[in-house]
């Protein structure tokens, strides 16, 4: 697998910063282990850097030039026509985004990787002008076709793509007026012309069943068709259990082991077991599907899993990372069948501390497939009907509850932040239509499994850190100071003091969460608290997990649906099978790289091998983080679409809500009962002229003095719903 990252920012970072250390194209290609095609792309990028004076070339050798006036970043457009560029460089990002006027956008489109020149400073921050586009984010676009003459145009679903796309008569793919289509862009926008494209796929009209999912899959570039080599490999897997299969495995089939998942789950990653030992401690077993045994490095299955990065879950459909033959059958820890696993077996004392552990390949036999609902009924009513039905596992479940409560208390004492934010869940009527939107249940059974998985993940991460050997970590950086300052000002406006000072900065979030519990502003401030934080991601460099208050953390417990977990399993298998980390062959390297490394002397080989492994793991981490974000965005957008469908049946109805965001163009309201957010545009506030105060997050009526601010309770009417763009417009009825 070639995981080389050829992003412009990575190339710029790889360039030496002085003439004395300059590097040739061939040398750079060799260091980065590039193919011939990648070498050509590298040369084009370097020459572009030279033209823009980001780099210099002398006698065929390149080096980086300091140029604070030119930055690389990602363009983020707004529906109103102007845009911002978010710098790639972390230090520049702390200085804020660059504002780009409509004229300064040029041929760039939303999401493009661009080079931007800083042209000035204004009250809104730095102003920029886009010099050139380095990478196009939108090779294809999904939108609605409008017929015009023999051709037509496509209006993108993504409102931040600011232009309609012209379609020539020969490129309509026989699309009909009003149908949703998938378009390949053949001409980018310019000052004189709209972008042009050709329709490559007709998806259907708004009455087509599942059209929203089909659109979102293509909009977010989610791979949804498995290549034939991957499918063939999956079908030909031999899952028979024999002496060869059992060699080197700990046989745990006699242990009382169960799975606990949601009602609709089909891919069971994890199973758990618990014993009370003679010394009073508990032995917790977290047994994870041994996907790495079946999915080998560099195989068609592995290549496709890397490309997908994660499974994606929609209400009626899943897009798995692995073919169903693996995800729902061979690897899935189904009840009453033998399954191959990797087990984290941890001895835990009365204070919730892991005092001993072992990590081992194993084989288990799950006794029951339990649901969160059934387990919660047993935990809350141990003498009830459900508990009697599962009498053979009841005592183990009650012991698991007791351990989970100890673990929750311990993590809270360490500073872990538990955002128990309500999540929306759809329910459907008999006709398959959305019958309502309710709060998704999160009960003690959910918490129990969460705690056990957290403990297993931390134990595995600590094992790698102690050796020490390379690993893919799950990291969560501390919040950016400007966002913390902004949030503390908002909290103060509600009379709450928020601070991150002290040895454990997470305490500030914990204290505030307890203080606002049960108050009208709880939901809104909890969301804003979460938004003030960085996004968790994968990295080959361990910097800790702020939200969990853990110094070392990884993802080990879901290799069926997350690629980083599969990589962690692979690395762990190398260590266990070789018995010594120094002797491992490291399956994350392909054969050519292994041969090249082993030609070196031992000391140089060890150093070069570790550098190569860490570089590859960092590329895997970045790809996995990108795919995770795409999946999250897709799942969130589908929920927004379904909410818009639901609210379209309630145009003219009135609802109670809370103001969650204030902008110069109006304010957003989230309905109290339906987890639906919509905009009250300032133009609908016709009774007065409203002045926007950005610092205080407030709109004030000029004549009456009425103030509308974050957390205010209001009553709104549903005015309009744009189903295609899942936008909901409210009007203010009154402030409550």
XYZ file of C-alpha atoms in Angstrom:
736
model
C 0.000 0.000 0.000
C 1.449 3.389 -0.975
C 0.400 5.806 1.736
C 2.641 8.701 0.704
C 0.947 12.013 1.387
C 1.569 14.393 -1.533
C -0.524 17.252 -0.181
C 0.990 20.699 -0.894
C 1.437 21.393 2.811
C 3.363 18.141 3.290
C 5.592 18.875 0.286
C 6.278 22.367 1.595
C 7.124 20.982 5.031
C 9.482 18.426 3.477
C 11.518 21.101 1.665
C 14.794 22.141 3.364
C 14.700 25.677 4.746
C 18.140 26.750 3.495
C 20.149 26.803 0.265
C 22.909 24.734 1.900
C 20.519 21.825 2.506
C 18.680 22.045 -0.853
C 17.373 18.835 -2.403
C 16.917 17.603 -5.967
C 13.693 16.240 -7.417
C 15.128 12.714 -7.590
C 16.379 12.864 -4.005
C 13.020 14.071 -2.739
C 11.182 11.376 -4.720
C 13.485 8.727 -3.246
C 13.012 9.996 0.315
C 9.232 10.011 -0.128
C 9.262 6.629 -1.931
C 7.269 7.956 -4.895
C 6.054 6.216 -8.018
C 6.849 7.710 -11.445
C 3.374 9.276 -11.638
C 3.764 10.800 -8.156
C 7.191 12.111 -9.117
C 5.638 14.031 -12.025
C 2.998 15.489 -9.689
C 5.716 16.460 -7.189
C 7.667 18.281 -9.924
C 4.587 20.275 -10.958
C 3.916 21.303 -7.354
C 7.547 22.345 -6.780
C 7.567 24.468 -9.932
C 4.322 26.107 -8.816
C 5.952 26.892 -5.459
C 8.888 28.494 -7.291
C 6.595 30.691 -9.414
C 4.804 31.887 -6.277
C 8.126 32.447 -4.462
C 7.321 29.892 -1.780
C 10.405 27.967 -2.894
C 13.596 28.597 -4.888
C 15.367 26.400 -7.431
C 19.068 26.611 -8.149
C 20.792 24.161 -10.487
C 17.927 21.709 -10.168
C 17.877 21.783 -6.371
C 14.998 23.124 -4.285
C 14.680 24.794 -0.917
C 11.965 26.661 0.944
C 11.842 30.444 1.101
C 10.245 32.239 4.049
C 7.265 34.185 2.742
C 4.782 35.343 5.365
C 2.632 37.030 2.714
C 1.700 33.746 0.998
C -0.058 30.830 2.717
C -1.552 27.457 1.827
C -5.056 26.758 3.067
C -8.562 25.470 2.381
C -11.243 27.715 0.879
C -14.568 27.819 2.733
C -17.293 29.675 0.839
C -20.548 31.053 2.210
C -23.930 31.230 0.524
C -23.665 35.031 0.475
C -20.750 35.062 -1.993
C -17.710 35.819 0.126
C -15.368 33.255 1.617
C -12.601 32.436 4.077
C -9.350 30.524 3.804
C -8.317 28.385 6.791
C -4.489 28.103 6.813
C -2.932 24.628 6.923
C -0.132 25.782 9.192
C -1.171 25.513 12.859
C 0.556 28.736 13.932
C -1.103 30.678 11.137
C -4.424 29.054 12.002
C -4.206 30.523 15.493
C -4.110 33.988 13.883
C -7.496 33.289 12.317
C -8.941 32.697 8.849
C -8.343 35.064 5.932
C -11.364 36.883 4.527
C -11.729 36.558 0.744
C -13.992 38.942 -1.166
C -16.126 37.735 -4.074
C -13.595 39.177 -6.534
C -10.690 37.548 -4.732
C -12.024 33.996 -5.113
C -11.140 33.750 -8.821
C -11.616 30.252 -10.254
C -11.476 28.544 -6.845
C -14.451 26.666 -5.436
C -15.507 25.650 -1.942
C -13.165 23.068 -0.418
C -10.248 23.699 -2.811
C -6.684 23.712 -1.500
C -5.356 27.144 -2.465
C -2.408 29.476 -2.187
C -3.606 32.783 -0.785
C -1.769 36.095 -0.585
C -2.270 38.323 2.462
C -3.235 41.717 1.051
C -4.189 43.675 4.139
C -5.736 43.929 7.562
C -9.239 45.084 8.441
C -11.635 45.022 11.365
C -12.650 41.474 10.412
C -9.007 40.267 10.448
C -6.627 39.483 7.604
C -7.808 39.947 4.024
C -6.569 37.635 1.299
C -6.502 37.130 -2.463
C -6.343 33.643 -3.978
C -3.290 33.292 -6.200
C -3.869 29.775 -7.492
C -5.617 26.496 -6.834
C -3.328 23.636 -5.802
C -5.903 20.852 -5.484
C -9.481 20.747 -6.675
C -11.896 19.396 -4.065
C -14.851 19.053 -6.411
C -14.042 16.897 -9.409
C -17.695 15.908 -9.361
C -20.800 17.631 -7.994
C -24.321 16.457 -7.154
C -27.210 18.731 -8.008
C -30.613 19.181 -9.650
C -30.841 19.394 -13.445
C -32.838 22.171 -15.080
C -33.511 21.833 -18.785
C -32.792 24.854 -20.983
C -33.066 24.397 -24.735
C -31.358 21.147 -25.697
C -28.927 21.405 -22.786
C -29.362 22.899 -19.359
C -27.658 23.570 -16.072
C -27.206 21.886 -12.703
C -27.756 23.676 -9.401
C -25.454 22.081 -6.779
C -26.996 20.623 -3.631
C -24.054 22.089 -1.715
C -25.077 25.724 -1.202
C -21.456 26.799 -0.742
C -20.736 25.929 -4.384
C -21.708 29.320 -5.671
C -22.257 28.650 -9.381
C -24.687 26.700 -11.515
C -22.917 24.285 -13.851
C -23.618 24.550 -17.586
C -24.450 21.292 -19.374
C -24.074 21.043 -23.163
C -26.751 19.143 -25.133
C -24.367 16.213 -25.721
C -23.607 15.896 -22.010
C -27.094 15.645 -20.445
C -27.020 11.805 -20.137
C -30.752 11.970 -21.014
C -31.529 13.611 -17.667
C -35.017 15.033 -17.298
C -35.925 18.391 -15.821
C -35.921 18.258 -12.009
C -33.851 15.080 -11.657
C -30.883 14.814 -9.348
C -27.666 14.108 -11.206
C -23.971 13.448 -10.646
C -21.813 15.829 -12.699
C -18.146 15.753 -13.651
C -16.735 19.296 -13.864
C -15.016 19.881 -17.204
C -14.448 23.654 -16.912
C -13.796 25.630 -13.731
C -15.441 29.034 -13.209
C -13.757 32.217 -14.402
C -14.583 35.913 -14.392
C -16.389 35.476 -17.704
C -17.836 31.978 -17.646
C -19.754 29.658 -15.370
C -18.287 26.220 -14.734
C -19.270 23.515 -17.201
C -19.725 19.798 -16.767
C -21.083 16.545 -18.122
C -23.640 14.396 -16.369
C -22.165 10.973 -15.556
C -25.083 9.540 -13.595
C -28.813 10.226 -13.222
C -29.910 9.477 -9.652
C -33.662 10.079 -9.903
C -36.142 12.699 -8.763
C -37.360 13.599 -5.284
C -39.885 10.742 -5.307
C -37.172 8.100 -5.835
C -36.837 5.924 -2.732
C -33.561 6.524 -0.906
C -32.595 9.435 -3.161
C -31.215 11.402 -0.205
C -28.741 8.626 0.672
C -27.660 8.236 -2.968
C -26.991 11.977 -3.189
C -25.061 12.142 0.074
C -22.901 9.130 -0.808
C -21.710 10.882 -3.963
C -21.518 14.344 -2.462
C -19.128 13.128 0.261
C -17.217 10.767 -2.064
C -18.027 7.666 -0.036
C -16.849 4.470 -1.784
C -19.885 2.185 -1.839
C -19.081 -0.483 -4.449
C -16.426 -3.051 -3.550
C -13.903 -3.850 -6.309
C -14.230 -7.395 -7.604
C -10.769 -8.483 -6.328
C -11.770 -7.514 -2.775
C -15.106 -9.343 -3.065
C -13.410 -12.429 -4.500
C -10.858 -12.460 -1.706
C -13.607 -12.175 0.899
C -15.621 -15.022 -0.632
C -12.570 -17.308 -0.773
C -11.597 -16.855 2.888
C -11.382 -20.136 4.775
C -12.915 -19.627 8.212
C -12.624 -23.234 9.346
C -11.256 -23.713 12.873
C -8.471 -26.329 12.974
C -5.140 -27.020 14.670
C -3.339 -24.499 12.459
C -5.910 -21.832 13.290
C -5.595 -22.504 17.018
C -1.785 -22.470 17.059
C -0.546 -19.658 19.285
C -4.045 -18.808 20.523
C -5.381 -18.892 24.043
C -8.522 -21.000 24.132
C -11.172 -19.017 26.033
C -14.226 -20.884 24.742
C -15.022 -22.099 28.259
C -15.316 -18.503 29.545
C -18.779 -16.981 29.945
C -18.641 -14.379 27.187
C -21.384 -12.212 25.633
C -21.846 -9.366 23.157
C -23.868 -6.225 23.950
C -24.948 -4.036 21.023
C -27.858 -2.085 19.615
C -31.011 -3.803 18.360
C -30.148 -3.308 14.676
C -26.418 -4.133 14.874
C -25.131 -6.875 12.580
C -21.351 -6.481 12.838
C -20.282 -7.456 16.341
C -16.743 -6.170 16.961
C -16.470 -6.859 20.666
C -17.461 -9.326 23.361
C -16.931 -9.082 27.114
C -16.448 -11.418 30.051
C -15.968 -10.838 33.785
C -14.835 -13.033 36.686
C -14.400 -12.197 40.352
C -11.005 -13.590 41.427
C -10.116 -15.192 44.758
C -8.182 -12.065 45.767
C -11.324 -9.936 45.350
C -10.154 -8.314 42.147
C -12.037 -8.599 38.880
C -10.739 -10.108 35.660
C -12.251 -8.207 32.739
C -11.909 -9.715 29.283
C -12.465 -7.498 26.238
C -12.391 -9.759 23.191
C -12.144 -8.100 19.782
C -12.736 -9.660 16.372
C -9.362 -10.743 14.947
C -9.792 -9.018 11.592
C -6.032 -8.788 11.007
C -5.893 -12.599 10.758
C -8.106 -12.483 7.661
C -7.193 -9.081 6.156
C -3.504 -9.124 5.340
C -1.381 -6.084 4.548
C -1.350 -5.122 0.873
C -4.212 -7.441 -0.083
C -7.197 -6.180 -2.143
C -9.293 -6.208 1.048
C -6.674 -4.140 2.857
C -6.352 -1.614 0.026
C -10.124 -1.088 -0.030
C -10.353 -0.843 3.773
C -7.630 1.827 3.721
C -9.504 3.754 1.016
C -12.767 3.680 2.973
C -11.204 4.200 6.395
C -14.428 3.541 8.275
C -17.933 2.148 7.987
C -20.722 4.673 7.484
C -24.101 4.209 9.147
C -27.374 5.657 7.893
C -30.773 4.882 9.477
C -31.749 2.257 6.875
C -28.396 1.424 5.315
C -24.776 0.829 6.215
C -21.736 1.236 3.962
C -19.300 -1.197 5.578
C -15.519 -0.890 5.517
C -15.276 -4.612 4.775
C -17.540 -6.805 2.604
C -20.482 -8.382 4.442
C -18.904 -11.825 4.157
C -16.376 -10.526 6.721
C -18.211 -7.772 8.612
C -21.439 -9.690 9.238
C -20.178 -13.274 9.125
C -16.559 -14.458 9.355
C -15.312 -11.754 11.739
C -18.558 -10.888 13.506
C -18.703 -12.316 17.048
C -22.050 -14.000 16.577
C -23.554 -16.027 19.427
C -23.016 -19.746 19.875
C -20.237 -20.048 17.277
C -16.453 -20.131 17.723
C -14.725 -16.917 16.680
C -11.095 -15.786 16.457
C -10.296 -12.770 18.623
C -7.576 -10.565 20.064
C -8.176 -10.305 23.806
C -7.223 -7.668 26.340
C -7.487 -9.470 29.683
C -7.182 -7.022 32.560
C -7.045 -7.579 36.305
C -8.756 -4.617 37.968
C -8.648 -3.680 41.657
C -11.427 -2.168 43.765
C -10.444 1.362 42.741
C -10.746 0.628 39.025
C -6.998 0.420 38.377
C -5.483 -2.117 35.965
C -2.896 -3.885 38.116
C -2.036 -6.584 35.586
C -2.949 -7.462 32.015
C -2.124 -9.614 29.032
C -2.818 -9.109 25.323
C -3.231 -12.323 23.402
C -4.671 -13.893 20.250
C -7.579 -16.050 21.372
C -10.674 -17.980 20.429
C -14.041 -17.419 22.148
C -17.571 -18.778 22.051
C -20.134 -16.055 22.790
C -23.044 -17.384 24.853
C -25.536 -14.597 24.105
C -26.139 -11.687 21.750
C -27.498 -9.095 24.190
C -29.005 -5.688 23.396
C -28.545 -2.486 25.384
C -32.272 -2.469 26.116
C -32.327 -5.991 27.568
C -29.166 -5.457 29.612
C -30.504 -2.198 31.021
C -33.725 -3.949 32.053
C -31.679 -6.554 33.921
C -29.491 -3.923 35.619
C -32.427 -1.795 36.721
C -34.753 -4.681 37.638
C -32.682 -7.764 38.625
C -35.798 -9.703 39.655
C -37.834 -8.897 36.560
C -38.915 -11.030 33.615
C -35.896 -10.184 31.429
C -33.490 -10.966 34.275
C -35.168 -14.345 34.799
C -34.896 -15.130 31.095
C -31.150 -14.513 31.221
C -30.540 -15.969 34.685
C -27.343 -17.701 33.490
C -25.618 -14.352 32.853
C -27.429 -12.105 35.345
C -24.793 -12.243 38.082
C -22.019 -11.407 35.625
C -23.998 -8.433 34.309
C -24.579 -7.115 37.831
C -20.851 -7.419 38.567
C -20.158 -5.580 35.305
C -22.496 -2.799 36.427
C -20.622 -2.452 39.709
C -17.277 -2.305 37.913
C -18.547 0.208 35.375
C -19.721 2.558 38.150
C -16.266 2.376 39.751
C -14.621 3.121 36.383
C -16.927 6.080 35.714
C -16.111 7.552 39.118
C -12.376 7.007 38.597
C -12.339 8.657 35.160
C -14.286 11.626 36.460
C -11.746 12.026 39.282
C -8.966 12.044 36.695
C -10.671 14.880 34.809
C -12.473 13.089 31.981
C -15.226 15.176 30.401
C -18.494 13.372 29.762
C -20.646 15.259 27.273
C -23.956 13.465 27.608
C -25.469 15.539 24.799
C -28.853 14.503 23.433
C -28.730 12.981 19.960
C -31.638 12.831 17.576
C -33.127 9.515 16.509
C -35.792 9.054 13.840
C -38.725 6.717 14.128
C -40.841 5.686 11.170
C -44.533 4.946 10.715
C -46.012 1.875 9.001
C -45.676 3.544 5.574
C -41.940 4.072 6.084
C -42.330 7.820 6.542
C -40.732 9.772 9.391
C -43.145 9.627 12.289
C -41.116 11.784 14.634
C -37.742 12.769 16.012
C -36.863 11.699 19.536
C -33.883 11.708 21.861
C -31.684 8.634 21.350
C -31.500 6.542 24.502
C -28.178 6.266 26.335
C -28.590 4.068 29.383
C -26.319 2.336 31.894
C -25.743 -0.575 29.485
C -24.266 1.848 26.952
C -22.035 3.341 29.652
C -20.922 -0.123 30.763
C -19.639 -1.077 27.301
C -18.122 2.379 26.769
C -16.120 2.083 29.983
C -14.837 -1.402 29.156
C -13.779 -0.330 25.653
C -12.050 2.775 27.028
C -10.100 0.631 29.471
C -9.040 -1.835 26.764
C -7.986 0.955 24.404
C -5.938 2.687 27.078
C -4.303 -0.584 28.133
C -3.221 -1.413 24.570
C -1.924 2.137 23.984
C 0.074 2.024 27.219
C 1.547 -1.328 26.163
C 2.884 0.201 22.927
C 4.151 3.282 24.741
C 6.070 1.203 27.287
C 7.898 -1.003 24.758
C 8.326 1.570 23.013
C 7.244 0.776 19.446
C 5.320 2.745 16.787
C 1.537 2.865 16.988
C -1.453 4.795 15.667
C -2.781 6.840 18.592
C -6.111 8.521 19.110
C -5.295 12.059 20.205
C -7.327 15.072 21.304
C -5.487 18.368 21.671
C -6.319 21.066 24.198
C -8.838 23.691 23.043
C -7.516 26.731 21.199
C -7.208 29.703 23.607
C -9.286 32.095 21.416
C -12.198 29.633 21.367
C -11.919 29.085 25.110
C -11.959 32.850 25.682
C -15.031 33.271 23.489
C -16.837 30.453 25.270
C -15.951 31.791 28.731
C -17.461 35.156 27.743
C -20.683 33.432 26.652
C -20.814 31.403 29.887
C -20.241 34.615 31.878
C -23.220 36.245 30.160
C -25.341 33.549 31.845
C -23.692 34.160 35.205
C -21.332 31.168 35.061
C -17.631 31.423 35.781
C -15.558 29.216 33.469
C -11.813 28.713 33.722
C -9.239 26.159 32.552
C -6.607 27.187 35.095
C -5.073 24.565 37.365
C -3.224 21.276 37.090
C -6.204 19.597 35.428
C -7.733 22.087 32.939
C -10.605 19.674 32.237
C -11.975 20.482 35.705
C -13.375 23.754 34.346
C -15.585 21.861 31.890
C -16.617 19.365 34.564
C -17.537 22.128 37.016
C -19.583 24.044 34.467
C -21.407 20.897 33.289
C -22.526 20.239 36.889
C -23.465 23.890 37.422
C -25.764 24.137 34.384
C -27.410 20.735 34.834
C -31.188 21.087 34.685
C -31.072 24.806 33.789
C -32.648 26.299 30.627
C -29.225 27.089 29.138
C -27.831 23.577 29.735
C -28.358 22.204 26.246
C -27.107 25.290 24.432
C -24.015 25.799 26.622
C -23.165 22.087 26.421
C -23.120 22.279 22.621
C -21.015 25.452 22.691
C -18.657 23.805 25.179
C -18.165 20.936 22.750
C -17.654 23.305 19.808
C -14.924 25.143 21.700
C -12.826 21.988 21.654
C -10.530 20.554 19.024
C -11.576 17.538 17.018
C -10.124 14.176 18.041
C -7.983 12.555 15.344
C -5.450 9.821 14.642
C -1.694 10.357 14.799
C 1.541 8.373 14.910
C 2.729 10.850 17.551
C 1.175 10.516 20.990
C 0.133 13.856 22.474
C -2.566 12.539 24.804
C -6.346 12.751 24.832
C -7.642 15.933 26.477
C -11.328 15.006 26.646
C -10.673 11.618 28.219
C -7.899 13.022 30.435
C -5.633 10.187 29.292
C -1.923 10.491 28.549
C -2.049 7.558 26.130
C -4.980 6.287 24.101
C -5.626 4.368 20.889
C -8.452 2.648 19.034
C -8.260 -1.130 19.291
C -11.851 -2.274 19.816
C -13.514 -1.888 16.371
C -11.351 -3.339 13.573
C -14.418 -4.418 11.563
C -15.427 -0.806 11.052
C -12.308 1.354 11.673
C -9.040 1.028 9.760
C -6.750 2.392 12.541
C -7.971 -0.407 14.834
C -6.993 -2.951 12.173
C -3.499 -1.416 11.980
C -3.130 -1.516 15.786
C -4.087 -5.205 15.711
C -1.493 -5.825 13.007
C 1.266 -4.139 14.975
C 0.268 -5.965 18.147
C 0.265 -9.302 16.320
C 3.842 -8.664 15.098
C 5.044 -8.053 18.648
C 3.223 -11.072 20.108
C 4.226 -13.518 17.358
C 7.899 -12.519 17.315
C 8.088 -12.355 21.091
C 10.388 -9.342 20.798
C 9.545 -5.959 19.303
C 13.059 -5.649 17.825
C 12.605 -8.829 15.763
C 9.198 -7.958 14.261
C 8.919 -7.847 10.465
C 6.220 -5.148 10.630
C 3.512 -6.127 8.204
C 2.676 -2.472 7.573
C 5.733 -2.435 5.256
C 5.489 -3.952 1.796
C 8.056 -6.512 0.625
C 10.077 -4.061 -1.471
C 10.550 -1.721 1.470
C 11.558 -4.613 3.748
C 14.222 -5.795 1.303
C 15.644 -2.302 0.883
C 15.812 -1.761 4.637
C 17.395 -5.123 5.371
C 20.318 -4.404 3.022
C 21.551 -1.851 5.570
C 23.714 -2.700 8.562
C 21.809 -3.563 11.747
C 22.027 -0.204 13.548
C 21.168 1.854 10.488
C 18.439 -0.646 9.619
C 16.758 -0.303 13.020
C 16.740 3.487 12.814
C 15.594 3.574 9.196
C 12.901 0.965 9.845
C 11.394 2.946 12.703
C 11.438 6.169 10.665
C 9.766 4.388 7.753
C 7.132 2.765 9.969
C 6.286 6.031 11.706
C 6.045 7.838 8.367
C 3.661 5.213 7.023
C 1.611 5.209 10.208
C 1.287 8.991 10.047
C -0.024 8.738 6.484
C -2.488 6.052 7.597
C -3.531 8.259 10.530
C -4.154 11.276 8.288
C -6.138 9.255 5.750
C -8.196 7.681 8.529
C -8.925 11.087 10.089
C -10.084 12.434 6.712
C -12.339 9.446 6.081
C -13.776 9.665 9.589
C -14.642 13.315 9.011
C -16.290 12.537 5.666
C -18.373 9.802 7.300
C -19.394 12.057 10.191
C -20.352 14.859 7.797
C -22.377 12.471 5.636
C -24.247 10.973 8.599
C -24.965 14.446 9.982
C -26.176 15.764 6.638
C -28.548 12.868 6.109
C -30.050 13.567 9.533
C -30.459 17.249 8.535
C -32.169 16.143 5.328
C -34.572 13.888 7.201
C -35.329 16.679 9.658
C -36.161 18.970 6.737
C -38.472 16.292 5.296
C -40.232 16.050 8.654
C -40.593 19.819 9.077
C -41.889 20.248 5.506
C -45.107 18.627 6.771
C -45.339 21.268 9.523
C -45.092 24.535 7.568
C -47.277 27.085 9.372
C -47.064 25.278 12.712
C -45.631 26.923 15.827
C -43.052 25.461 18.213
C -41.085 26.424 21.294
C -37.318 26.702 20.936
C -34.094 28.203 22.210
C -31.696 30.588 20.452
C -28.464 28.685 19.799
C -26.524 31.120 17.593
C -26.644 34.831 16.744
C -25.303 36.234 13.449
C -25.482 39.603 11.717
C -28.078 38.126 9.330
C -30.341 36.656 12.032
C -30.364 33.909 14.638
C -30.719 30.136 14.787
C -33.331 28.411 16.925
C -33.384 24.773 17.992
C -36.836 23.376 18.667
C -37.195 21.958 22.168
C -39.016 18.774 21.247
C -37.558 17.788 17.877
C -33.802 18.572 17.841
C -34.392 20.615 14.679
C -32.543 23.870 13.987
C -33.716 26.657 11.680
C -32.934 30.280 10.852
C -34.912 33.367 11.761
C -33.580 35.792 9.149
C -33.197 39.389 10.220
C -35.390 40.520 7.302
C -38.364 38.772 8.953
C -37.993 40.983 12.056
C -40.052 43.709 10.403
C -41.335 45.345 13.611
C -38.049 47.195 14.278
C -34.432 47.712 13.205
C -32.084 45.300 14.975
C -28.430 46.045 15.773
C -25.958 43.143 15.959
C -23.453 42.991 18.819
C -20.886 40.346 17.881
C -19.028 40.367 21.201
C -22.163 39.915 23.312
C -23.878 37.594 20.804
C -26.950 39.775 20.827
C -29.479 41.496 18.545
C -31.066 44.643 19.990
C -34.150 46.412 18.617
C -33.305 50.064 17.992
C -36.682 51.539 19.063
C -38.192 49.068 21.546
C -34.901 47.915 23.091
C -35.942 44.248 22.826
C -32.892 42.026 23.147
C -32.481 38.632 21.533
C -29.473 36.682 22.777
C -28.052 33.192 23.167
C -30.190 30.925 25.344
C -33.353 33.007 25.039
C -36.541 30.964 24.953
C -38.703 31.863 21.957
C -41.743 30.691 20.040
C -41.348 30.412 16.273
C -43.422 29.539 13.243
C -42.183 27.288 10.424
C -42.221 29.538 7.342
C -40.389 27.615 4.632
C -38.470 24.383 4.112
C -36.002 23.758 1.282
C -35.876 19.956 1.191
C -33.137 19.747 -1.454
C -30.762 21.880 0.597
C -32.293 20.829 3.939
C -32.694 24.424 5.097
C -35.489 25.454 7.467
C -36.699 29.046 7.867
C -38.563 30.185 10.973
C -40.172 33.487 11.894
C -40.319 34.856 15.418
C -43.739 34.702 17.066
C -42.609 35.990 20.467
C -39.884 35.884 23.054
C -41.022 33.712 25.974
